[in-house]
Amino acid sequence: MPFERLGFLDLVEDLILLVMGDYCDVKSVVRIGQTSKYLHRLAFSHAVWLSLVAQLVERRIIDLRPGNENLETDQLIREVKCTVHGPTTWSHPSIPPPNILRKTVKHFKRLGRRLAGPLASERLIYPSQSRRVVLHPQNLTGVLSSLWIRKVELLPGGEHVLFLAAGRLECWRVSEDKLVWTHVCAIRDTSVYDFAADIIKDNEVAICICQNVQTDPKPRKRFIEITTLDLNNGNSTLVLVIRAPDIALRGGMYNSCTVCGNMAAVVYDRRILLLINWLEHSYIVVETFTHELNSVVFIPHYIVLKLRQTLTACALASFDTLWAPVDGINRVSNYTLLEDCPIITLDDIPLQRPCSVFSRKDLWVYKSPTEHGVFRLWAYLHMVGSRTELLRGYELTVQASGISWECRGSTPTPEFSYPFGLLYSGHVVTGTREVLPPIWQGGTATIITLDQVARRSTTFHVSPYSGTVTCSTEEGEIILVSYD
């Protein structure tokens, strides 16, 4: 065995436990435990799994909760399994009593809802809740209606919520129902219309903030701010402001933004990509004339682009000689063509029409909870010659030698079931707040329904590992619901 060749079995027990808990990922620990009864006992000891869970908390994959150290080994293992498979009751929900089920079915029939065959009762199954928290931002913001809340996002770790309301961006601490920070635009007469955030180090978040100048005649000027925020004390630092490419204003349509580490990206007009290295205060405008650019996401050393015909990856190192310094709020002039960049085709996906519209994502990427350097990529596709949308899953592996990938499977999504929320596990939360099972679960899997508060909300966010739903209410409250 490889562990024997490395002399692993010759180490003292405490050192083996230290290596497993501090230097191995979950998959490696499980593999080591399969090699002998002795190593199995050590691999599934409480100390090892306590360290593994602590690593996942530090990586913001498992939400920080007091008392993790008091959990038994099987409970710690269950915490890790939920990051891979989603909440347990999303896959194995409890069915409500028959009399309640009959009354609910009759109620929906009276409203004229079409309940098709075997799914009639399944659509009324609710998952079990483990936690419910209510935030009251209207007490300080004056926002009294959910119509003003445009976007809400629970940051990784589950401790803070960012939300955009009435053109203003705020951060709230969940445990205290307390305002931590209110964004102030660096440019006068501007308002925020979208944002993206990423935890860059312990309790510090980088935020990409997209803004419009309200007083400008059309086409309006647009600016992007990069701000860092200390979540402990609410202190923020404006890193840079850059003007959006004027060429993007011809069509006038903003598509999406994302931030990952020191990189940020904003897509305009389906053919303009603004790349920002905010740590180096530099940028590139990537333009395409032969492709249609829908969405982009980052993985280490690469940017993945969803084009009209292909899903591609481009090494960030290929831009090394193309970066230009950010020049205040002056017009950007550093353009390059996507056609001139070396790209790697991950998959051929001819689309019938673009799926990416304002405030909707159609490309997601999540790091693996169990294996370092491995990522799960999801793409929402509308294929040529088909009226049915597809959700396709990929596994990407990033190594020093390059990137490798494997398609894990595809599934058609039912009508009106755009993924408003998508978990690492493959569970899809639709616009009607139904939870569809993962694409590789197979069989006649149960479709469950979230509670009524989530169903009434116009704005909600689903955490990719825990499945925690963060949504706004008609009263202007923000509710967080976690599931068993």
Short mmCIF file of C-alpha atoms in Angstrom, two decimals:
data_model
loop_
_atom_site.label_atom_id
_atom_site.label_comp_id
_atom_site.label_asym_id
_atom_site.label_seq_id
_atom_site.Cartn_x
_atom_site.Cartn_y
_atom_site.Cartn_z
CA MET A 1 0.00 0.00 0.00
CA PRO A 2 1.21 3.56 -0.63
CA PHE A 3 0.90 4.43 3.05
CA GLU A 4 3.12 1.51 3.97
CA ARG A 5 5.73 2.53 1.39
CA LEU A 6 5.77 5.99 2.96
CA GLY A 7 6.36 4.43 6.37
CA PHE A 8 3.00 5.77 7.58
CA LEU A 9 2.40 2.76 9.80
CA ASP A 10 5.76 3.28 11.53
CA LEU A 11 4.63 6.60 13.00
CA VAL A 12 3.40 6.81 16.58
CA GLU A 13 -0.36 6.98 16.99
CA ASP A 14 -0.50 10.63 18.07
CA LEU A 15 1.49 11.68 15.00
CA ILE A 16 -0.79 9.70 12.69
CA LEU A 17 -3.80 11.44 14.24
CA LEU A 18 -2.09 14.80 13.76
CA VAL A 19 -1.35 14.09 10.08
CA MET A 20 -4.90 12.92 9.41
CA GLY A 21 -6.57 15.81 11.19
CA ASP A 22 -4.33 18.68 10.09
CA TYR A 23 -2.79 17.69 6.76
CA CYS A 24 -5.36 15.46 5.03
CA ASP A 25 -8.68 16.22 3.41
CA VAL A 26 -11.80 14.18 4.10
CA LYS A 27 -11.40 11.89 1.10
CA SER A 28 -7.80 11.07 2.03
CA VAL A 29 -8.77 10.23 5.61
CA VAL A 30 -11.52 7.88 4.41
CA ARG A 31 -9.13 6.18 1.99
CA ILE A 32 -6.50 5.75 4.71
CA GLY A 33 -9.14 4.21 6.96
CA GLN A 34 -9.87 1.56 4.34
CA THR A 35 -6.32 0.16 4.37
CA SER A 36 -6.34 -1.63 7.74
CA LYS A 37 -8.40 -2.07 10.89
CA TYR A 38 -5.83 -0.13 12.88
CA LEU A 39 -5.92 2.87 10.55
CA HIS A 40 -9.71 2.61 10.30
CA ARG A 41 -9.96 3.05 14.06
CA LEU A 42 -7.73 6.12 13.93
CA ALA A 43 -9.34 7.59 10.81
CA PHE A 44 -12.79 7.51 12.38
CA SER A 45 -11.76 8.76 15.79
CA HIS A 46 -13.38 11.82 17.35
CA ALA A 47 -10.16 13.85 17.31
CA VAL A 48 -9.68 13.44 13.55
CA TRP A 49 -13.25 14.37 12.62
CA LEU A 50 -13.28 17.29 15.02
CA SER A 51 -10.22 18.62 13.16
CA LEU A 52 -11.80 17.94 9.75
CA VAL A 53 -14.97 19.82 10.71
CA ALA A 54 -12.85 22.68 12.08
CA GLN A 55 -11.10 22.86 8.68
CA LEU A 56 -14.45 23.08 6.89
CA VAL A 57 -15.61 25.79 9.28
CA GLU A 58 -12.40 27.71 8.57
CA ARG A 59 -13.00 27.30 4.82
CA ARG A 60 -16.56 28.64 5.36
CA ILE A 61 -18.12 25.44 4.03
CA ILE A 62 -19.75 24.46 7.34
CA ASP A 63 -21.51 27.31 9.13
CA LEU A 64 -19.93 28.35 12.40
CA ARG A 65 -22.02 27.12 15.32
CA PRO A 66 -21.20 27.03 19.02
CA GLY A 67 -20.85 23.57 20.50
CA ASN A 68 -19.32 21.72 17.55
CA GLU A 69 -16.68 20.37 19.93
CA ASN A 70 -19.46 18.68 21.93
CA LEU A 71 -20.75 16.66 18.98
CA GLU A 72 -20.21 12.91 18.88
CA THR A 73 -18.15 11.39 16.07
CA ASP A 74 -21.20 10.23 14.11
CA GLN A 75 -22.69 13.73 14.40
CA LEU A 76 -19.48 15.28 13.08
CA ILE A 77 -19.49 12.84 10.16
CA ARG A 78 -23.14 13.73 9.49
CA GLU A 79 -22.18 17.43 9.35
CA VAL A 80 -19.63 16.65 6.64
CA LYS A 81 -22.03 14.41 4.72
CA CYS A 82 -24.61 17.21 4.60
CA THR A 83 -22.13 19.46 2.77
CA VAL A 84 -21.92 16.81 0.04
CA HIS A 85 -25.51 15.52 -0.07
CA GLY A 86 -27.48 18.53 1.17
CA PRO A 87 -29.85 18.64 4.17
CA THR A 88 -31.02 15.18 5.17
CA THR A 89 -34.73 16.06 5.04
CA TRP A 90 -34.30 17.40 1.51
CA SER A 91 -33.55 13.84 0.41
CA HIS A 92 -35.65 12.02 3.01
CA PRO A 93 -38.47 14.39 4.02
CA SER A 94 -41.17 13.45 6.47
CA ILE A 95 -44.63 13.16 4.95
CA PRO A 96 -47.38 15.17 6.71
CA PRO A 97 -50.36 13.37 8.28
CA PRO A 98 -52.93 12.13 5.70
CA ASN A 99 -55.74 14.42 6.92
CA ILE A 100 -53.53 17.52 6.57
CA LEU A 101 -52.35 16.31 3.17
CA ARG A 102 -55.94 15.81 1.94
CA LYS A 103 -57.01 19.26 3.12
CA THR A 104 -54.01 20.89 1.47
CA VAL A 105 -54.59 19.06 -1.82
CA LYS A 106 -58.23 20.18 -1.84
CA HIS A 107 -57.17 23.75 -1.12
CA PHE A 108 -54.79 23.83 -4.06
CA LYS A 109 -57.36 22.20 -6.33
CA ARG A 110 -59.85 24.92 -5.44
CA LEU A 111 -57.26 27.49 -6.51
CA GLY A 112 -57.07 25.74 -9.87
CA ARG A 113 -53.56 24.43 -9.51
CA ARG A 114 -52.76 21.53 -11.80
CA LEU A 115 -51.59 18.58 -9.73
CA ALA A 116 -50.24 15.96 -12.09
CA GLY A 117 -50.51 12.29 -11.15
CA PRO A 118 -47.99 10.95 -8.63
CA LEU A 119 -46.49 14.37 -7.89
CA ALA A 120 -49.76 15.72 -6.50
CA SER A 121 -48.95 14.84 -2.91
CA GLU A 122 -45.17 15.01 -3.21
CA ARG A 123 -45.25 18.74 -3.95
CA LEU A 124 -46.77 19.34 -0.52
CA ILE A 125 -44.01 17.70 1.50
CA TYR A 126 -42.07 20.12 3.70
CA PRO A 127 -38.52 19.56 5.00
CA SER A 128 -37.82 19.73 8.73
CA GLN A 129 -36.39 23.03 10.00
CA SER A 130 -33.48 23.13 12.46
CA ARG A 131 -33.16 26.91 12.91
CA ARG A 132 -35.09 30.05 12.10
CA VAL A 133 -33.70 33.58 12.55
CA VAL A 134 -35.44 36.88 11.78
CA LEU A 135 -33.58 40.12 11.01
CA HIS A 136 -35.32 43.50 11.14
CA PRO A 137 -33.46 45.87 8.80
CA GLN A 138 -36.48 48.14 8.34
CA ASN A 139 -35.95 49.45 11.88
CA LEU A 140 -32.89 51.37 10.67
CA THR A 141 -33.23 51.58 6.91
CA GLY A 142 -36.85 52.61 6.62
CA VAL A 143 -37.38 49.90 4.02
CA LEU A 144 -40.93 48.76 4.69
CA SER A 145 -41.63 46.59 1.69
CA SER A 146 -39.94 43.53 0.24
CA LEU A 147 -40.38 45.16 -3.16
CA TRP A 148 -37.47 47.42 -2.26
CA ILE A 149 -35.20 44.49 -1.37
CA ARG A 150 -33.53 43.62 -4.64
CA LYS A 151 -30.96 41.04 -3.54
CA VAL A 152 -30.05 39.22 -0.34
CA GLU A 153 -27.06 36.94 0.29
CA LEU A 154 -25.90 34.99 3.33
CA LEU A 155 -22.11 35.13 3.35
CA PRO A 156 -20.14 31.87 3.66
CA GLY A 157 -19.96 30.85 7.30
CA GLY A 158 -23.57 31.86 8.00
CA GLU A 159 -22.72 34.79 10.29
CA HIS A 160 -23.46 37.83 8.11
CA VAL A 161 -26.04 38.87 5.51
CA LEU A 162 -25.51 41.37 2.71
CA PHE A 163 -28.63 42.86 1.18
CA LEU A 164 -29.40 45.48 -1.42
CA ALA A 165 -32.50 47.61 -0.82
CA ALA A 166 -33.60 50.83 -2.49
CA GLY A 167 -30.18 51.21 -4.13
CA ARG A 168 -28.32 50.87 -0.83
CA LEU A 169 -26.11 47.99 0.31
CA GLU A 170 -25.96 46.91 3.96
CA CYS A 171 -24.38 44.14 6.04
CA TRP A 172 -26.09 42.65 9.11
CA ARG A 173 -24.80 40.28 11.79
CA VAL A 174 -27.15 37.32 12.10
CA SER A 175 -26.56 36.40 15.75
CA GLU A 176 -27.28 39.92 17.02
CA ASP A 177 -29.82 41.20 14.45
CA LYS A 178 -27.47 44.15 14.16
CA LEU A 179 -26.38 46.50 11.39
CA VAL A 180 -22.63 46.14 10.81
CA TRP A 181 -22.06 48.37 7.80
CA THR A 182 -23.80 50.62 5.29
CA HIS A 183 -22.14 51.27 1.96
CA VAL A 184 -21.60 54.86 0.85
CA CYS A 185 -21.03 55.29 -2.89
CA ALA A 186 -17.72 56.91 -3.80
CA ILE A 187 -19.28 58.64 -6.83
CA ARG A 188 -21.99 61.23 -6.27
CA ASP A 189 -25.55 60.56 -7.45
CA THR A 190 -24.96 56.85 -7.90
CA SER A 191 -26.96 53.90 -6.64
CA VAL A 192 -26.06 50.24 -6.31
CA TYR A 193 -27.78 47.81 -8.66
CA ASP A 194 -25.83 44.61 -7.98
CA PHE A 195 -22.98 43.19 -5.93
CA ALA A 196 -20.87 40.07 -5.43
CA ALA A 197 -18.82 39.14 -2.38
CA ASP A 198 -16.14 36.69 -1.32
CA ILE A 199 -14.47 35.98 2.03
CA ILE A 200 -10.79 36.69 1.37
CA LYS A 201 -9.41 35.98 4.84
CA ASP A 202 -10.64 35.55 8.39
CA ASN A 203 -13.58 37.95 8.89
CA GLU A 204 -12.70 40.10 5.88
CA VAL A 205 -14.81 40.20 2.74
CA ALA A 206 -14.13 41.69 -0.70
CA ILE A 207 -17.21 43.20 -2.35
CA CYS A 208 -17.61 44.06 -6.04
CA ILE A 209 -20.27 46.79 -6.21
CA CYS A 210 -21.86 47.74 -9.55
CA GLN A 211 -23.40 51.22 -9.73
CA ASN A 212 -25.37 53.53 -12.01
CA VAL A 213 -25.12 57.31 -12.12
CA GLN A 214 -28.75 58.34 -11.70
CA THR A 215 -28.47 61.90 -13.02
CA ASP A 216 -26.87 60.98 -16.35
CA PRO A 217 -28.97 61.00 -19.50
CA LYS A 218 -29.03 57.69 -21.30
CA PRO A 219 -26.72 55.96 -21.81
CA ARG A 220 -25.81 56.28 -18.14
CA LYS A 221 -22.27 56.09 -16.85
CA ARG A 222 -21.57 53.03 -14.78
CA PHE A 223 -18.90 52.40 -12.20
CA ILE A 224 -17.57 49.41 -10.29
CA GLU A 225 -16.23 49.72 -6.78
CA ILE A 226 -14.12 47.15 -4.99
CA THR A 227 -14.40 47.51 -1.22
CA THR A 228 -13.03 45.36 1.59
CA LEU A 229 -15.05 45.05 4.80
CA ASP A 230 -13.92 43.91 8.25
CA LEU A 231 -16.90 41.92 9.52
CA ASN A 232 -15.77 42.23 13.15
CA ASN A 233 -15.89 46.00 13.46
CA GLY A 234 -17.66 47.17 10.29
CA ASN A 235 -14.66 49.15 9.02
CA SER A 236 -14.46 49.26 5.23
CA THR A 237 -11.74 50.31 2.80
CA LEU A 238 -12.40 51.56 -0.71
CA VAL A 239 -9.80 49.74 -2.81
CA LEU A 240 -10.60 51.14 -6.24
CA VAL A 241 -13.24 52.65 -8.51
CA ILE A 242 -13.24 51.89 -12.23
CA ARG A 243 -15.54 53.13 -14.95
CA ALA A 244 -17.41 50.52 -16.96
CA PRO A 245 -16.42 50.29 -20.63
CA ASP A 246 -18.43 52.82 -22.64
CA ILE A 247 -18.74 50.30 -25.44
CA ALA A 248 -20.83 48.21 -23.08
CA LEU A 249 -23.40 51.00 -22.92
CA ARG A 250 -24.45 50.70 -26.56
CA GLY A 251 -26.69 47.79 -25.74
CA GLY A 252 -26.99 49.08 -22.20
CA MET A 253 -27.41 45.66 -20.61
CA TYR A 254 -25.53 44.50 -17.55
CA ASN A 255 -25.41 40.71 -17.20
CA SER A 256 -23.52 39.52 -14.13
CA CYS A 257 -20.66 40.10 -11.70
CA THR A 258 -18.51 37.85 -9.56
CA VAL A 259 -15.53 38.14 -7.23
CA CYS A 260 -13.09 35.47 -6.07
CA GLY A 261 -10.00 36.27 -4.04
CA ASN A 262 -8.19 39.18 -5.66
CA MET A 263 -10.07 38.82 -8.97
CA ALA A 264 -13.40 40.33 -10.00
CA ALA A 265 -15.33 40.12 -13.27
CA VAL A 266 -18.30 42.02 -14.69
CA VAL A 267 -20.12 41.02 -17.91
CA TYR A 268 -21.90 43.59 -20.10
CA ASP A 269 -23.97 43.30 -23.24
CA ARG A 270 -23.08 39.58 -23.59
CA ARG A 271 -19.77 40.42 -25.26
CA ILE A 272 -17.81 42.63 -22.87
CA LEU A 273 -15.91 41.15 -19.91
CA LEU A 274 -14.24 43.54 -17.47
CA LEU A 275 -11.56 41.69 -15.49
CA ILE A 276 -10.18 43.41 -12.40
CA ASN A 277 -7.21 42.42 -10.27
CA TRP A 278 -8.10 44.64 -7.34
CA LEU A 279 -5.04 43.69 -5.32
CA GLU A 280 -2.77 44.96 -8.12
CA HIS A 281 -5.12 47.83 -9.14
CA SER A 282 -5.14 46.62 -12.74
CA TYR A 283 -7.74 45.64 -15.32
CA ILE A 284 -8.41 44.16 -18.77
CA VAL A 285 -11.44 44.56 -21.02
CA VAL A 286 -12.01 41.34 -22.97
CA GLU A 287 -14.28 41.75 -25.97
CA THR A 288 -15.74 39.11 -28.28
CA PHE A 289 -17.40 39.50 -31.68
CA THR A 290 -17.79 35.85 -32.71
CA HIS A 291 -19.02 34.45 -29.38
CA GLU A 292 -21.83 35.35 -27.05
CA LEU A 293 -20.59 35.60 -23.48
CA ASN A 294 -23.19 34.57 -20.93
CA SER A 295 -21.49 33.96 -17.59
CA VAL A 296 -18.08 33.60 -15.97
CA VAL A 297 -16.79 32.04 -12.74
CA PHE A 298 -13.33 31.75 -11.21
CA ILE A 299 -11.41 28.71 -10.04
CA PRO A 300 -7.74 28.91 -8.91
CA HIS A 301 -5.57 30.16 -11.81
CA TYR A 302 -8.45 29.98 -14.33
CA ILE A 303 -11.58 31.76 -15.42
CA VAL A 304 -14.41 29.61 -16.81
CA LEU A 305 -16.59 31.20 -19.49
CA LYS A 306 -19.96 30.08 -20.76
CA LEU A 307 -20.07 31.05 -24.42
CA ARG A 308 -22.85 30.47 -26.89
CA GLN A 309 -21.28 27.35 -28.38
CA THR A 310 -18.89 26.08 -25.74
CA LEU A 311 -18.01 25.96 -22.08
CA THR A 312 -14.39 27.06 -21.92
CA ALA A 313 -11.60 27.82 -19.46
CA CYS A 314 -8.86 30.39 -19.84
CA ALA A 315 -5.68 30.47 -17.74
CA LEU A 316 -5.32 33.78 -15.94
CA ALA A 317 -1.58 33.56 -16.60
CA SER A 318 -2.32 34.12 -20.30
CA PHE A 319 -3.28 37.71 -19.40
CA ASP A 320 -0.01 38.46 -17.57
CA THR A 321 1.29 40.89 -20.20
CA LEU A 322 -2.08 42.53 -20.87
CA TRP A 323 -2.97 44.16 -17.55
CA ALA A 324 -3.14 47.96 -17.35
CA PRO A 325 -3.31 50.13 -14.22
CA VAL A 326 -6.69 51.47 -13.12
CA ASP A 327 -6.71 55.19 -13.95
CA GLY A 328 -9.21 56.66 -11.52
CA ILE A 329 -12.65 57.11 -13.07
CA ASN A 330 -11.40 57.90 -16.57
CA ARG A 331 -12.53 55.88 -19.55
CA VAL A 332 -10.95 52.45 -19.82
CA SER A 333 -8.88 51.81 -22.92
CA ASN A 334 -7.14 48.48 -22.36
CA TYR A 335 -8.98 46.12 -24.73
CA THR A 336 -8.14 42.64 -25.93
CA LEU A 337 -10.07 40.14 -28.03
CA LEU A 338 -11.23 36.86 -26.54
CA GLU A 339 -10.46 35.26 -29.89
CA ASP A 340 -6.77 36.06 -29.31
CA CYS A 341 -6.70 34.37 -25.89
CA PRO A 342 -5.69 30.70 -25.50
CA ILE A 343 -8.82 28.92 -24.30
CA ILE A 344 -9.48 25.32 -23.30
CA THR A 345 -12.79 23.80 -24.43
CA LEU A 346 -14.44 21.90 -21.60
CA ASP A 347 -17.60 20.97 -23.46
CA ASP A 348 -19.48 21.75 -26.67
CA ILE A 349 -22.89 23.08 -25.67
CA PRO A 350 -24.68 24.71 -28.64
CA LEU A 351 -27.44 26.84 -27.16
CA GLN A 352 -30.77 27.79 -28.66
CA ARG A 353 -30.94 31.07 -26.79
CA PRO A 354 -28.99 32.78 -23.98
CA CYS A 355 -30.13 31.93 -20.47
CA SER A 356 -28.32 34.64 -18.54
CA VAL A 357 -30.50 37.68 -17.84
CA PHE A 358 -30.25 40.45 -15.30
CA SER A 359 -29.85 39.14 -11.74
CA ARG A 360 -30.00 35.48 -12.85
CA LYS A 361 -27.05 33.13 -12.84
CA ASP A 362 -26.59 30.20 -15.18
CA LEU A 363 -23.11 29.09 -14.10
CA TRP A 364 -22.09 28.04 -10.59
CA VAL A 365 -18.83 26.66 -9.20
CA TYR A 366 -18.22 25.28 -5.70
CA LYS A 367 -15.07 23.89 -4.12
CA SER A 368 -15.28 20.29 -2.96
CA PRO A 369 -15.75 19.88 0.81
CA THR A 370 -13.94 16.55 0.77
CA GLU A 371 -11.03 16.95 -1.65
CA HIS A 372 -8.56 19.80 -2.13
CA GLY A 373 -8.15 21.16 -5.66
CA VAL A 374 -11.47 19.72 -6.88
CA PHE A 375 -14.47 21.82 -7.90
CA ARG A 376 -18.03 21.11 -8.95
CA LEU A 377 -19.32 23.20 -11.83
CA TRP A 378 -22.99 23.53 -12.77
CA ALA A 379 -24.25 24.98 -16.06
CA TYR A 380 -27.88 25.78 -16.90
CA LEU A 381 -28.34 25.23 -20.64
CA HIS A 382 -30.97 25.67 -23.32
CA MET A 383 -29.95 23.27 -26.05
CA VAL A 384 -30.37 23.64 -29.80
CA GLY A 385 -33.36 21.71 -31.12
CA SER A 386 -34.96 21.32 -27.70
CA ARG A 387 -37.55 23.29 -25.76
CA THR A 388 -36.28 21.80 -22.51
CA GLU A 389 -33.60 23.38 -20.35
CA LEU A 390 -30.80 21.18 -19.07
CA LEU A 391 -28.76 21.28 -15.90
CA ARG A 392 -25.32 19.76 -16.46
CA GLY A 393 -22.76 18.98 -13.77
CA TYR A 394 -18.97 18.79 -14.14
CA GLU A 395 -16.09 17.92 -11.85
CA LEU A 396 -12.98 20.05 -12.37
CA THR A 397 -9.55 19.24 -10.94
CA VAL A 398 -6.85 21.89 -10.78
CA GLN A 399 -3.25 20.69 -10.52
CA ALA A 400 0.16 22.18 -11.21
CA SER A 401 0.12 20.49 -14.62
CA GLY A 402 -3.18 22.09 -15.62
CA ILE A 403 -6.91 21.53 -15.42
CA SER A 404 -8.87 18.34 -16.05
CA TRP A 405 -12.61 17.86 -16.14
CA GLU A 406 -15.34 15.24 -16.31
CA CYS A 407 -19.05 15.62 -17.07
CA ARG A 408 -20.96 14.05 -14.17
CA GLY A 409 -24.38 14.04 -15.83
CA SER A 410 -27.27 16.07 -17.21
CA THR A 411 -30.96 16.29 -16.48
CA PRO A 412 -33.83 18.18 -18.10
CA THR A 413 -35.42 20.67 -15.72
CA PRO A 414 -39.22 20.95 -15.61
CA GLU A 415 -40.97 23.97 -17.05
CA PHE A 416 -40.54 27.18 -15.02
CA SER A 417 -37.84 25.56 -12.89
CA TYR A 418 -34.89 27.88 -13.43
CA PRO A 419 -32.40 27.26 -10.57
CA PHE A 420 -32.94 30.23 -8.28
CA GLY A 421 -30.85 28.25 -5.81
CA LEU A 422 -28.39 25.45 -6.54
CA LEU A 423 -26.50 23.40 -3.96
CA TYR A 424 -23.16 21.65 -4.27
CA SER A 425 -25.17 18.44 -3.87
CA GLY A 426 -27.16 19.18 -7.04
CA HIS A 427 -30.45 20.05 -5.33
CA VAL A 428 -32.25 22.79 -7.25
CA VAL A 429 -34.55 25.35 -5.63
CA THR A 430 -36.97 26.64 -8.27
CA GLY A 431 -38.83 29.92 -8.55
CA THR A 432 -41.90 28.22 -7.04
CA ARG A 433 -39.73 27.24 -4.02
CA GLU A 434 -39.79 23.56 -4.83
CA VAL A 435 -36.64 21.52 -4.24
CA LEU A 436 -35.75 19.18 -7.08
CA PRO A 437 -33.49 16.19 -6.33
CA PRO A 438 -29.86 15.94 -7.55
CA ILE A 439 -29.38 14.84 -11.13
CA TRP A 440 -27.50 11.66 -10.17
CA GLN A 441 -29.99 10.53 -7.52
CA GLY A 442 -32.05 8.67 -10.11
CA GLY A 443 -35.37 6.95 -9.67
CA THR A 444 -38.63 8.68 -8.73
CA ALA A 445 -37.11 11.02 -6.17
CA THR A 446 -39.39 13.14 -4.03
CA ILE A 447 -39.92 16.80 -4.86
CA ILE A 448 -40.31 18.83 -1.67
CA THR A 449 -41.65 22.32 -1.01
CA LEU A 450 -40.17 25.03 1.19
CA ASP A 451 -42.30 26.74 3.82
CA GLN A 452 -44.83 29.46 3.06
CA VAL A 453 -42.55 32.38 4.03
CA ALA A 454 -40.01 31.33 1.42
CA ARG A 455 -42.79 30.77 -1.13
CA ARG A 456 -44.10 34.32 -0.68
CA SER A 457 -40.70 35.96 -0.83
CA THR A 458 -39.67 37.79 -3.99
CA THR A 459 -35.96 37.69 -3.11
CA PHE A 460 -34.08 34.77 -1.64
CA HIS A 461 -30.67 33.12 -1.49
CA VAL A 462 -29.74 29.47 -0.90
CA SER A 463 -26.40 28.62 0.74
CA PRO A 464 -24.56 26.12 -1.48
CA TYR A 465 -23.59 23.59 1.21
CA SER A 466 -25.99 23.92 4.14
CA GLY A 467 -29.10 24.71 2.09
CA THR A 468 -29.94 27.60 4.43
CA VAL A 469 -32.58 29.78 2.76
CA THR A 470 -32.30 33.55 3.30
CA CYS A 471 -35.34 35.47 2.10
CA SER A 472 -37.17 38.76 2.48
CA THR A 473 -40.78 39.10 3.62
CA GLU A 474 -43.57 41.47 2.68
CA GLU A 475 -43.00 43.28 5.98
CA GLY A 476 -39.37 44.05 5.08
CA GLU A 477 -37.89 41.43 7.41
CA ILE A 478 -35.16 39.00 6.41
CA ILE A 479 -35.63 35.40 7.51
CA LEU A 480 -32.99 32.67 7.60
CA VAL A 481 -34.19 29.07 7.67
CA SER A 482 -31.84 26.09 8.12
CA TYR A 483 -32.94 22.50 7.60
CA ASP A 484 -32.19 19.16 9.25
#
